[in-house]
Amino acid sequence: MDSLLIPPTPYTPLSSSDDNNNPVLVSRKKRILIGCLIGSTLTILLIISIKLVLSMESPASYKTTTTTITTIMLNQSPINSRTTTPPTVTLNQLPTTSTNTVSLSLKSCPIRGENARWIKPGISFINPLGRCLSNENGLCQPRDLFIDDIHDTLYVADSKNNRIQKYSLTETYNSEIGATGITVATKGLLFPQSVFVDIRTEDMYIMDFDQEQTYYPQNSVSYQVHLWKKNDNVGRILLSEVGESLFGGGFHCFTLDKQMNIYVGTRFFIKKWLVSTNYTKNIIVAGHDGQDAWASTSLNDPVAFFITDDLTLYIADGVGKRIQKWTVNATEGTTVIGNLTSIGGITMDCNGYLYYTQALYSVYQLNMLTNQSQMIVSGKNSRIYYLQPGAIKIDKFGNLFFIVENQIHKFSIIKKKNI
């Protein structure tokens, strides 16, 4: 009974050394620790995510090629001529350096290079009758061709009919009368000599003679270049030039580069009309004074030429009977092939092989790497054996088109699987 009357022992708090044995404090510490770990983890993940996003948005690194373009003064002796436009100028600029990103695009070329073969004999694609005709199936002294590989069309400068004809390369036609053309330019044209088409817009550039001048090249002549917008009924004259003996006795052509500068072949020069001056000024980019027709600095009656993307000119030098190569800013050309019996048209395929026409209805292919040429079309035993082929063009499939008198001939390439 006395033990029941003894008061209980008073409560004594635990000391700090016993905190770890306190279940409430232990639970609280665990929650704090877990929260810290979760916060740290989220922070690290956020940093990693930001770095990944920044690395994905930053542009890829590309190798660049620094190209130094130096424009030199071309010392040319002017020929005795009168001109209605500002005189030909020499280009004198300080060297400039530009850095461009170079990207390579590998294209498949359907032509098997020197192993390519064509179906023989060819066909008279336009005007098989061969007479000078002015109807939709006829031609009269055609001077130049242009192939639009985007729209699969062929343009012909039909000189004596004072018109530009356009033909489809995909439609079927009557082989007895040839392909049917439509007239896309005629008003105001006089003996059109050459045609170039901007394949993006289908706008035409046409070179012809001035209405006030005689047609015969050995006399004082004037040429002009028209811009003929698609579906327009009349063109606009971009440039013109008049001079004595401005042209030789062969065909006369022009072309445009990728910047839309206009190159015109005159008797002794290739002149470049500058788009930056709205075609009011030109510079001489090939040729000299013509006194020595066979000199490396000279051209004499360039009957055909074309320009590559790097602005290299390949020129069929009529009197010199050779093909000359002029690089940009060069003061003389190099002979690709010489001692030809004659030279007419010239073109290049997607493999870099040259094609050129000679007398006796012949077409040759030249491999410039090996300097080997081969005849791929021969007119022997043909009724047009003695005729001189003119302009030549090759389409994206490798089919050859070239001018012979009043006709356009076509040689279809044999496809790879059949060779």
GROMACS .gro file of C-alpha atoms in nm:
model
  419
    1MET     CA    1   0.000   0.000   0.000
    2ASP     CA    2   0.286   0.235   0.079
    3SER     CA    3   0.429   0.174  -0.268
    4LEU     CA    4   0.113   0.305  -0.427
    5LEU     CA    5   0.159   0.632  -0.245
    6ILE     CA    6   0.511   0.691  -0.391
    7PRO     CA    7   0.494   0.966  -0.659
    8PRO     CA    8   0.619   0.876  -1.012
    9THR     CA    9   0.966   0.973  -1.125
   10PRO     CA   10   0.958   1.317  -1.290
   11TYR     CA   11   1.001   1.335  -1.682
   12THR     CA   12   1.353   1.407  -1.792
   13PRO     CA   13   1.406   1.520  -2.162
   14LEU     CA   14   1.646   1.326  -2.379
   15SER     CA   15   1.983   1.479  -2.433
   16SER     CA   16   2.099   1.597  -2.779
   17SER     CA   17   2.316   1.292  -2.808
   18ASP     CA   18   2.004   1.082  -2.827
   19ASP     CA   19   1.846   1.275  -3.123
   20ASN     CA   20   1.924   0.995  -3.363
   21ASN     CA   21   1.705   0.770  -3.156
   22ASN     CA   22   1.413   1.008  -3.188
   23PRO     CA   23   1.184   0.864  -3.459
   24VAL     CA   24   1.024   1.204  -3.534
   25LEU     CA   25   1.355   1.374  -3.599
   26VAL     CA   26   1.484   1.082  -3.803
   27SER     CA   27   1.178   1.095  -4.029
   28ARG     CA   28   1.216   1.470  -4.075
   29LYS     CA   29   1.584   1.436  -4.169
   30LYS     CA   30   1.503   1.169  -4.423
   31ARG     CA   31   1.247   1.392  -4.592
   32ILE     CA   32   1.493   1.681  -4.607
   33LEU     CA   33   1.769   1.457  -4.748
   34ILE     CA   34   1.539   1.310  -5.014
   35GLY     CA   35   1.427   1.660  -5.114
   36CYS     CA   36   1.787   1.774  -5.152
   37LEU     CA   37   1.872   1.473  -5.367
   38ILE     CA   38   1.571   1.527  -5.590
   39GLY     CA   39   1.650   1.899  -5.627
   40SER     CA   40   2.013   1.828  -5.716
   41THR     CA   41   1.912   1.565  -5.970
   42LEU     CA   42   1.662   1.800  -6.137
   43THR     CA   43   1.923   2.077  -6.151
   44ILE     CA   44   2.177   1.848  -6.319
   45LEU     CA   45   1.918   1.723  -6.569
   46LEU     CA   46   1.818   2.081  -6.651
   47ILE     CA   47   2.179   2.180  -6.719
   48ILE     CA   48   2.232   1.876  -6.943
   49SER     CA   49   1.909   1.951  -7.133
   50ILE     CA   50   2.010   2.313  -7.194
   51LYS     CA   51   2.348   2.205  -7.329
   52LEU     CA   52   2.187   1.953  -7.562
   53VAL     CA   53   1.941   2.209  -7.698
   54LEU     CA   54   2.217   2.463  -7.758
   55SER     CA   55   2.434   2.207  -7.936
   56MET     CA   56   2.144   2.105  -8.160
   57GLU     CA   57   2.062   2.464  -8.254
   58SER     CA   58   2.418   2.565  -8.334
   59PRO     CA   59   2.499   2.547  -8.709
   60ALA     CA   60   2.705   2.261  -8.841
   61SER     CA   61   3.060   2.329  -8.933
   62TYR     CA   62   3.149   2.325  -9.299
   63LYS     CA   63   3.479   2.339  -9.466
   64THR     CA   64   3.526   2.657  -9.663
   65THR     CA   65   3.749   2.736  -9.952
   66THR     CA   66   3.897   3.081  -9.984
   67THR     CA   67   3.899   3.192 -10.346
   68THR     CA   68   4.107   3.489 -10.449
   69ILE     CA   69   3.971   3.653 -10.762
   70THR     CA   70   4.206   3.899 -10.922
   71THR     CA   71   4.079   4.099 -11.216
   72ILE     CA   72   4.360   4.218 -11.437
   73MET     CA   73   4.372   4.487 -11.698
   74LEU     CA   74   4.336   4.343 -12.045
   75ASN     CA   75   4.543   4.544 -12.291
   76GLN     CA   76   4.354   4.510 -12.617
   77SER     CA   77   4.412   4.689 -12.943
   78PRO     CA   78   4.077   4.820 -13.062
   79ILE     CA   79   3.972   4.758 -13.418
   80ASN     CA   80   3.873   5.047 -13.639
   81SER     CA   81   3.501   5.065 -13.584
   82ARG     CA   82   3.227   5.309 -13.509
   83THR     CA   83   2.986   5.230 -13.233
   84THR     CA   84   2.648   5.351 -13.120
   85THR     CA   85   2.717   5.234 -12.766
   86PRO     CA   86   2.986   5.329 -12.513
   87PRO     CA   87   3.326   5.198 -12.626
   88THR     CA   88   3.468   4.871 -12.511
   89VAL     CA   89   3.653   4.926 -12.185
   90THR     CA   90   3.932   4.742 -12.011
   91LEU     CA   91   3.864   4.616 -11.663
   92ASN     CA   92   4.099   4.745 -11.394
   93GLN     CA   93   4.007   4.641 -11.043
   94LEU     CA   94   4.196   4.578 -10.724
   95PRO     CA   95   4.233   4.215 -10.620
   96THR     CA   96   3.950   4.099 -10.399
   97THR     CA   97   3.926   3.802 -10.170
   98SER     CA   98   3.603   3.622 -10.099
   99THR     CA   99   3.524   3.320  -9.887
  100ASN     CA  100   3.258   3.085 -10.011
  101THR     CA  101   3.114   2.765  -9.874
  102VAL     CA  102   3.180   2.495 -10.128
  103SER     CA  103   2.935   2.208 -10.158
  104LEU     CA  104   2.970   1.919 -10.396
  105SER     CA  105   2.671   1.769 -10.570
  106LEU     CA  106   2.722   1.439 -10.744
  107LYS     CA  107   2.505   1.406 -11.052
  108SER     CA  108   2.438   1.097 -11.251
  109CYS     CA  109   2.535   1.139 -11.614
  110PRO     CA  110   2.341   0.907 -11.847
  111ILE     CA  111   2.609   0.931 -12.117
  112ARG     CA  112   2.877   0.664 -12.107
  113GLY     CA  113   3.156   0.897 -12.211
  114GLU     CA  114   3.381   0.754 -12.478
  115ASN     CA  115   3.182   0.430 -12.472
  116ALA     CA  116   2.862   0.606 -12.576
  117ARG     CA  117   2.703   0.497 -12.902
  118TRP     CA  118   2.431   0.654 -13.114
  119ILE     CA  119   2.170   0.497 -13.340
  120LYS     CA  120   2.277   0.525 -13.702
  121PRO     CA  121   2.167   0.657 -13.934
  122GLY     CA  122   2.017   0.958 -13.766
  123ILE     CA  123   1.686   1.116 -13.855
  124SER     CA  124   1.583   1.450 -14.001
  125PHE     CA  125   1.403   1.576 -13.693
  126ILE     CA  126   1.290   1.906 -13.848
  127ASN     CA  127   1.220   1.972 -14.218
  128PRO     CA  128   1.316   1.634 -14.370
  129LEU     CA  129   1.234   1.772 -14.717
  130GLY     CA  130   1.541   1.993 -14.688
  131ARG     CA  131   1.394   2.282 -14.885
  132CYS     CA  132   1.372   2.639 -14.763
  133LEU     CA  133   1.019   2.644 -14.621
  134SER     CA  134   0.831   2.888 -14.399
  135ASN     CA  135   0.547   2.668 -14.272
  136GLU     CA  136   0.524   2.515 -13.924
  137ASN     CA  137   0.729   2.213 -14.033
  138GLY     CA  138   0.984   2.409 -14.235
  139LEU     CA  139   1.303   2.607 -14.182
  140CYS     CA  140   1.515   2.834 -14.397
  141GLN     CA  141   1.883   2.868 -14.310
  142PRO     CA  142   1.860   2.801 -13.935
  143ARG     CA  143   2.158   2.941 -13.748
  144ASP     CA  144   2.144   2.827 -13.388
  145LEU     CA  145   1.985   2.582 -13.142
  146PHE     CA  146   1.902   2.589 -12.774
  147ILE     CA  147   1.776   2.295 -12.565
  148ASP     CA  148   1.570   2.355 -12.251
  149ASP     CA  149   1.619   2.033 -12.053
  150ILE     CA  150   1.372   2.143 -11.786
  151HIS     CA  151   1.075   2.177 -12.020
  152ASP     CA  152   1.206   1.933 -12.286
  153THR     CA  153   1.192   2.185 -12.568
  154LEU     CA  154   1.416   2.282 -12.858
  155TYR     CA  155   1.448   2.640 -12.987
  156VAL     CA  156   1.574   2.722 -13.337
  157ALA     CA  157   1.689   3.059 -13.473
  158ASP     CA  158   1.520   3.033 -13.814
  159SER     CA  159   1.722   3.306 -13.982
  160LYS     CA  160   1.573   3.358 -14.328
  161ASN     CA  161   1.219   3.329 -14.190
  162ASN     CA  162   1.294   3.599 -13.930
  163ARG     CA  163   1.157   3.396 -13.641
  164ILE     CA  164   1.233   3.173 -13.343
  165GLN     CA  165   1.069   2.830 -13.354
  166LYS     CA  166   0.997   2.610 -13.052
  167TYR     CA  167   0.958   2.230 -13.065
  168SER     CA  168   0.861   1.967 -12.811
  169LEU     CA  169   1.116   1.690 -12.759
  170THR     CA  170   0.862   1.452 -12.606
  171GLU     CA  171   0.570   1.462 -12.849
  172THR     CA  172   0.538   1.216 -13.136
  173TYR     CA  173   0.549   1.352 -13.490
  174ASN     CA  174   0.507   1.249 -13.852
  175SER     CA  175   0.851   1.141 -13.977
  176GLU     CA  176   0.761   1.239 -14.334
  177ILE     CA  177   0.705   1.605 -14.252
  178GLY     CA  178   0.911   1.630 -13.933
  179ALA     CA  179   0.840   1.791 -13.600
  180THR     CA  180   0.590   2.075 -13.585
  181GLY     CA  181   0.708   2.403 -13.441
  182ILE     CA  182   0.534   2.705 -13.301
  183THR     CA  183   0.659   3.059 -13.360
  184VAL     CA  184   0.746   3.220 -13.026
  185ALA     CA  185   0.916   3.535 -13.159
  186THR     CA  186   0.910   3.713 -13.495
  187LYS     CA  187   0.802   4.077 -13.477
  188GLY     CA  188   1.095   4.311 -13.529
  189LEU     CA  189   1.352   4.035 -13.591
  190LEU     CA  190   1.591   4.047 -13.887
  191PHE     CA  191   1.792   3.735 -13.965
  192PRO     CA  192   1.814   3.608 -13.605
  193GLN     CA  193   2.155   3.450 -13.555
  194SER     CA  194   2.146   3.302 -13.207
  195VAL     CA  195   1.906   3.227 -12.922
  196PHE     CA  196   1.947   3.167 -12.548
  197VAL     CA  197   1.665   3.076 -12.307
  198ASP     CA  198   1.650   3.135 -11.933
  199ILE     CA  199   1.515   2.791 -11.842
  200ARG     CA  200   1.381   2.918 -11.509
  201THR     CA  201   1.145   3.171 -11.666
  202GLU     CA  202   1.145   3.063 -12.035
  203ASP     CA  203   1.239   3.420 -12.129
  204MET     CA  204   1.436   3.433 -12.454
  205TYR     CA  205   1.745   3.633 -12.547
  206ILE     CA  206   1.781   3.672 -12.924
  207MET     CA  207   2.066   3.817 -13.129
  208ASP     CA  208   1.988   3.950 -13.476
  209PHE     CA  209   2.099   4.224 -13.715
  210ASP     CA  210   1.985   4.584 -13.699
  211GLN     CA  211   1.703   4.674 -13.936
  212GLU     CA  212   1.904   4.960 -14.084
  213GLN     CA  213   2.208   4.752 -14.171
  214THR     CA  214   2.285   4.512 -14.450
  215TYR     CA  215   2.280   4.138 -14.381
  216TYR     CA  216   2.619   4.066 -14.535
  217PRO     CA  217   2.881   4.035 -14.260
  218GLN     CA  218   3.173   4.164 -14.465
  219ASN     CA  219   3.011   4.507 -14.478
  220SER     CA  220   2.929   4.746 -14.198
  221VAL     CA  221   2.686   4.559 -13.975
  222SER     CA  222   2.507   4.612 -13.650
  223TYR     CA  223   2.395   4.340 -13.414
  224GLN     CA  224   2.153   4.370 -13.127
  225VAL     CA  225   2.028   4.148 -12.846
  226HIS     CA  226   1.660   4.138 -12.756
  227LEU     CA  227   1.501   4.024 -12.431
  228TRP     CA  228   1.178   3.848 -12.518
  229LYS     CA  229   0.964   3.772 -12.214
  230LYS     CA  230   0.758   3.454 -12.214
  231ASN     CA  231   0.428   3.497 -12.399
  232ASP     CA  232   0.517   3.852 -12.508
  233ASN     CA  233   0.447   3.956 -12.867
  234VAL     CA  234   0.747   4.184 -12.897
  235GLY     CA  235   1.091   4.198 -12.743
  236ARG     CA  236   1.297   4.476 -12.586
  237ILE     CA  237   1.645   4.564 -12.715
  238LEU     CA  238   1.906   4.526 -12.441
  239LEU     CA  239   2.217   4.622 -12.636
  240SER     CA  240   2.349   4.691 -12.984
  241GLU     CA  241   2.678   4.764 -13.156
  242VAL     CA  242   2.775   4.875 -13.505
  243GLY     CA  243   3.116   4.846 -13.670
  244GLU     CA  244   3.303   4.781 -13.992
  245SER     CA  245   3.385   4.415 -14.047
  246LEU     CA  246   3.235   4.345 -13.707
  247PHE     CA  247   3.152   3.988 -13.807
  248GLY     CA  248   3.337   3.733 -14.011
  249GLY     CA  249   3.193   3.502 -14.271
  250GLY     CA  250   3.071   3.224 -14.043
  251PHE     CA  251   2.788   3.185 -13.796
  252HIS     CA  252   2.750   3.441 -13.520
  253CYS     CA  253   2.648   3.344 -13.171
  254PHE     CA  254   2.618   3.464 -12.815
  255THR     CA  255   2.546   3.317 -12.473
  256LEU     CA  256   2.490   3.417 -12.111
  257ASP     CA  257   2.669   3.312 -11.795
  258LYS     CA  258   2.501   3.227 -11.464
  259GLN     CA  259   2.513   3.594 -11.357
  260MET     CA  260   2.329   3.685 -11.681
  261ASN     CA  261   2.621   3.869 -11.839
  262ILE     CA  262   2.596   3.850 -12.218
  263TYR     CA  263   2.888   3.720 -12.428
  264VAL     CA  264   2.891   3.806 -12.800
  265GLY     CA  265   3.129   3.660 -13.056
  266THR     CA  266   3.249   3.924 -13.303
  267ARG     CA  267   3.513   3.888 -13.573
  268PHE     CA  268   3.820   3.904 -13.349
  269PHE     CA  269   3.684   3.904 -12.995
  270ILE     CA  270   3.448   3.760 -12.741
  271LYS     CA  271   3.287   4.059 -12.572
  272LYS     CA  272   3.121   4.043 -12.233
  273TRP     CA  273   2.834   4.287 -12.183
  274LEU     CA  274   2.799   4.353 -11.811
  275VAL     CA  275   2.463   4.309 -11.643
  276SER     CA  276   2.590   4.532 -11.360
  277THR     CA  277   2.588   4.826 -11.605
  278ASN     CA  278   2.249   4.732 -11.748
  279TYR     CA  279   2.438   4.614 -12.058
  280THR     CA  280   2.572   4.961 -12.139
  281LYS     CA  281   2.939   4.859 -12.114
  282ASN     CA  282   3.140   4.561 -12.230
  283ILE     CA  283   3.486   4.419 -12.183
  284ILE     CA  284   3.691   4.195 -12.408
  285VAL     CA  285   3.743   3.856 -12.245
  286ALA     CA  286   3.902   3.666 -12.536
  287GLY     CA  287   4.087   3.761 -12.852
  288HIS     CA  288   4.324   4.036 -12.962
  289ASP     CA  289   4.349   4.223 -13.292
  290GLY     CA  290   4.330   3.932 -13.537
  291GLN     CA  291   4.655   4.021 -13.714
  292ASP     CA  292   4.794   3.674 -13.650
  293ALA     CA  293   4.501   3.434 -13.672
  294TRP     CA  294   4.699   3.145 -13.524
  295ALA     CA  295   4.855   3.325 -13.226
  296SER     CA  296   4.748   3.210 -12.880
  297THR     CA  297   4.626   3.562 -12.808
  298SER     CA  298   4.409   3.581 -13.120
  299LEU     CA  299   4.073   3.472 -13.248
  300ASN     CA  300   3.952   3.503 -13.604
  301ASP     CA  301   3.585   3.447 -13.676
  302PRO     CA  302   3.475   3.254 -13.364
  303VAL     CA  303   3.179   3.068 -13.512
  304ALA     CA  304   3.061   2.905 -13.190
  305PHE     CA  305   3.144   2.901 -12.820
  306PHE     CA  306   3.003   2.814 -12.480
  307ILE     CA  307   3.086   2.902 -12.121
  308THR     CA  308   3.112   2.673 -11.818
  309ASP     CA  309   3.008   2.748 -11.460
  310ASP     CA  310   3.361   2.857 -11.370
  311LEU     CA  311   3.350   3.109 -11.659
  312THR     CA  312   3.586   2.914 -11.884
  313LEU     CA  313   3.521   2.974 -12.254
  314TYR     CA  314   3.554   2.702 -12.519
  315ILE     CA  315   3.566   2.863 -12.861
  316ALA     CA  316   3.540   2.720 -13.212
  317ASP     CA  317   3.789   2.946 -13.393
  318GLY     CA  318   3.674   2.945 -13.756
  319VAL     CA  319   3.975   3.077 -13.946
  320GLY     CA  320   4.223   2.919 -13.705
  321LYS     CA  321   4.046   2.581 -13.749
  322ARG     CA  322   4.092   2.496 -13.384
  323ILE     CA  323   3.919   2.489 -13.047
  324GLN     CA  324   4.056   2.737 -12.795
  325LYS     CA  325   4.013   2.742 -12.418
  326TRP     CA  326   4.014   3.075 -12.236
  327THR     CA  327   3.999   3.080 -11.857
  328VAL     CA  328   3.864   3.377 -11.665
  329ASN     CA  329   4.096   3.683 -11.679
  330ALA     CA  330   4.335   3.505 -11.920
  331THR     CA  331   4.526   3.715 -12.175
  332GLU     CA  332   4.574   3.422 -12.411
  333GLY     CA  333   4.406   3.095 -12.490
  334THR     CA  334   4.529   2.739 -12.501
  335THR     CA  335   4.458   2.510 -12.794
  336VAL     CA  336   4.242   2.212 -12.701
  337ILE     CA  337   4.263   2.065 -13.051
  338GLY     CA  338   4.400   2.216 -13.372
  339ASN     CA  339   4.474   2.146 -13.738
  340LEU     CA  340   4.110   2.071 -13.811
  341THR     CA  341   3.978   2.064 -14.168
  342SER     CA  342   3.709   2.307 -14.052
  343ILE     CA  343   3.508   2.380 -13.742
  344GLY     CA  344   3.137   2.447 -13.702
  345GLY     CA  345   2.943   2.391 -13.381
  346ILE     CA  346   3.076   2.298 -13.039
  347THR     CA  347   2.915   2.175 -12.717
  348MET     CA  348   2.991   1.970 -12.402
  349ASP     CA  349   2.812   1.681 -12.230
  350CYS     CA  350   2.767   1.614 -11.858
  351ASN     CA  351   3.090   1.407 -11.850
  352GLY     CA  352   3.297   1.699 -11.978
  353TYR     CA  353   3.346   1.552 -12.327
  354LEU     CA  354   3.355   1.801 -12.614
  355TYR     CA  355   3.153   1.753 -12.933
  356TYR     CA  356   3.227   1.948 -13.248
  357THR     CA  357   3.121   1.945 -13.612
  358GLN     CA  358   3.341   1.948 -13.919
  359ALA     CA  359   3.280   1.949 -14.292
  360LEU     CA  360   3.158   1.637 -14.471
  361TYR     CA  361   2.869   1.588 -14.231
  362SER     CA  362   3.084   1.470 -13.943
  363VAL     CA  363   3.059   1.499 -13.566
  364TYR     CA  364   3.350   1.423 -13.333
  365GLN     CA  365   3.377   1.353 -12.962
  366LEU     CA  366   3.689   1.471 -12.777
  367ASN     CA  367   3.812   1.335 -12.444
  368MET     CA  368   4.012   1.628 -12.308
  369LEU     CA  369   4.181   1.417 -12.040
  370THR     CA  370   4.342   1.185 -12.294
  371ASN     CA  371   4.331   1.431 -12.586
  372GLN     CA  372   4.176   1.156 -12.797
  373SER     CA  373   3.897   1.226 -13.044
  374GLN     CA  374   3.672   0.991 -13.235
  375MET     CA  375   3.424   1.038 -13.516
  376ILE     CA  376   3.078   0.945 -13.391
  377VAL     CA  377   2.877   1.061 -13.694
  378SER     CA  378   2.996   1.028 -14.053
  379GLY     CA  379   2.823   1.150 -14.365
  380LYS     CA  380   3.007   0.920 -14.600
  381ASN     CA  381   2.776   0.780 -14.868
  382SER     CA  382   2.511   1.031 -14.759
  383ARG     CA  383   2.331   1.265 -14.995
  384ILE     CA  384   2.448   1.556 -14.778
  385TYR     CA  385   2.808   1.438 -14.769
  386TYR     CA  386   2.955   1.770 -14.881
  387LEU     CA  387   2.759   1.995 -14.650
  388GLN     CA  388   2.899   2.175 -14.347
  389PRO     CA  389   2.717   2.100 -14.019
  390GLY     CA  390   2.654   2.404 -13.803
  391ALA     CA  391   2.544   2.447 -13.443
  392ILE     CA  392   2.532   2.132 -13.229
  393LYS     CA  393   2.360   2.067 -12.897
  394ILE     CA  394   2.320   1.763 -12.670
  395ASP     CA  395   2.020   1.704 -12.445
  396LYS     CA  396   2.015   1.561 -12.091
  397PHE     CA  397   1.984   1.206 -12.225
  398GLY     CA  398   2.276   1.236 -12.467
  399ASN     CA  399   2.080   1.275 -12.790
  400LEU     CA  400   2.262   1.491 -13.045
  401PHE     CA  401   2.096   1.766 -13.248
  402PHE     CA  402   2.275   1.968 -13.513
  403ILE     CA  403   2.206   2.192 -13.810
  404VAL     CA  404   2.268   2.084 -14.168
  405GLU     CA  405   2.150   2.337 -14.428
  406ASN     CA  406   1.773   2.379 -14.378
  407GLN     CA  407   1.733   2.083 -14.145
  408ILE     CA  408   1.785   1.977 -13.786
  409HIS     CA  409   1.927   1.626 -13.758
  410LYS     CA  410   1.898   1.406 -13.452
  411PHE     CA  411   2.108   1.109 -13.343
  412SER     CA  412   1.952   0.921 -13.052
  413ILE     CA  413   2.188   0.776 -12.794
  414ILE     CA  414   2.177   0.403 -12.728
  415LYS     CA  415   2.077   0.360 -12.365
  416LYS     CA  416   2.327   0.214 -12.121
  417LYS     CA  417   2.154  -0.119 -12.077
  418ASN     CA  418   2.163  -0.176 -12.453
  419ILE     CA  419   2.531  -0.100 -12.500
   0.00000   0.00000   0.00000
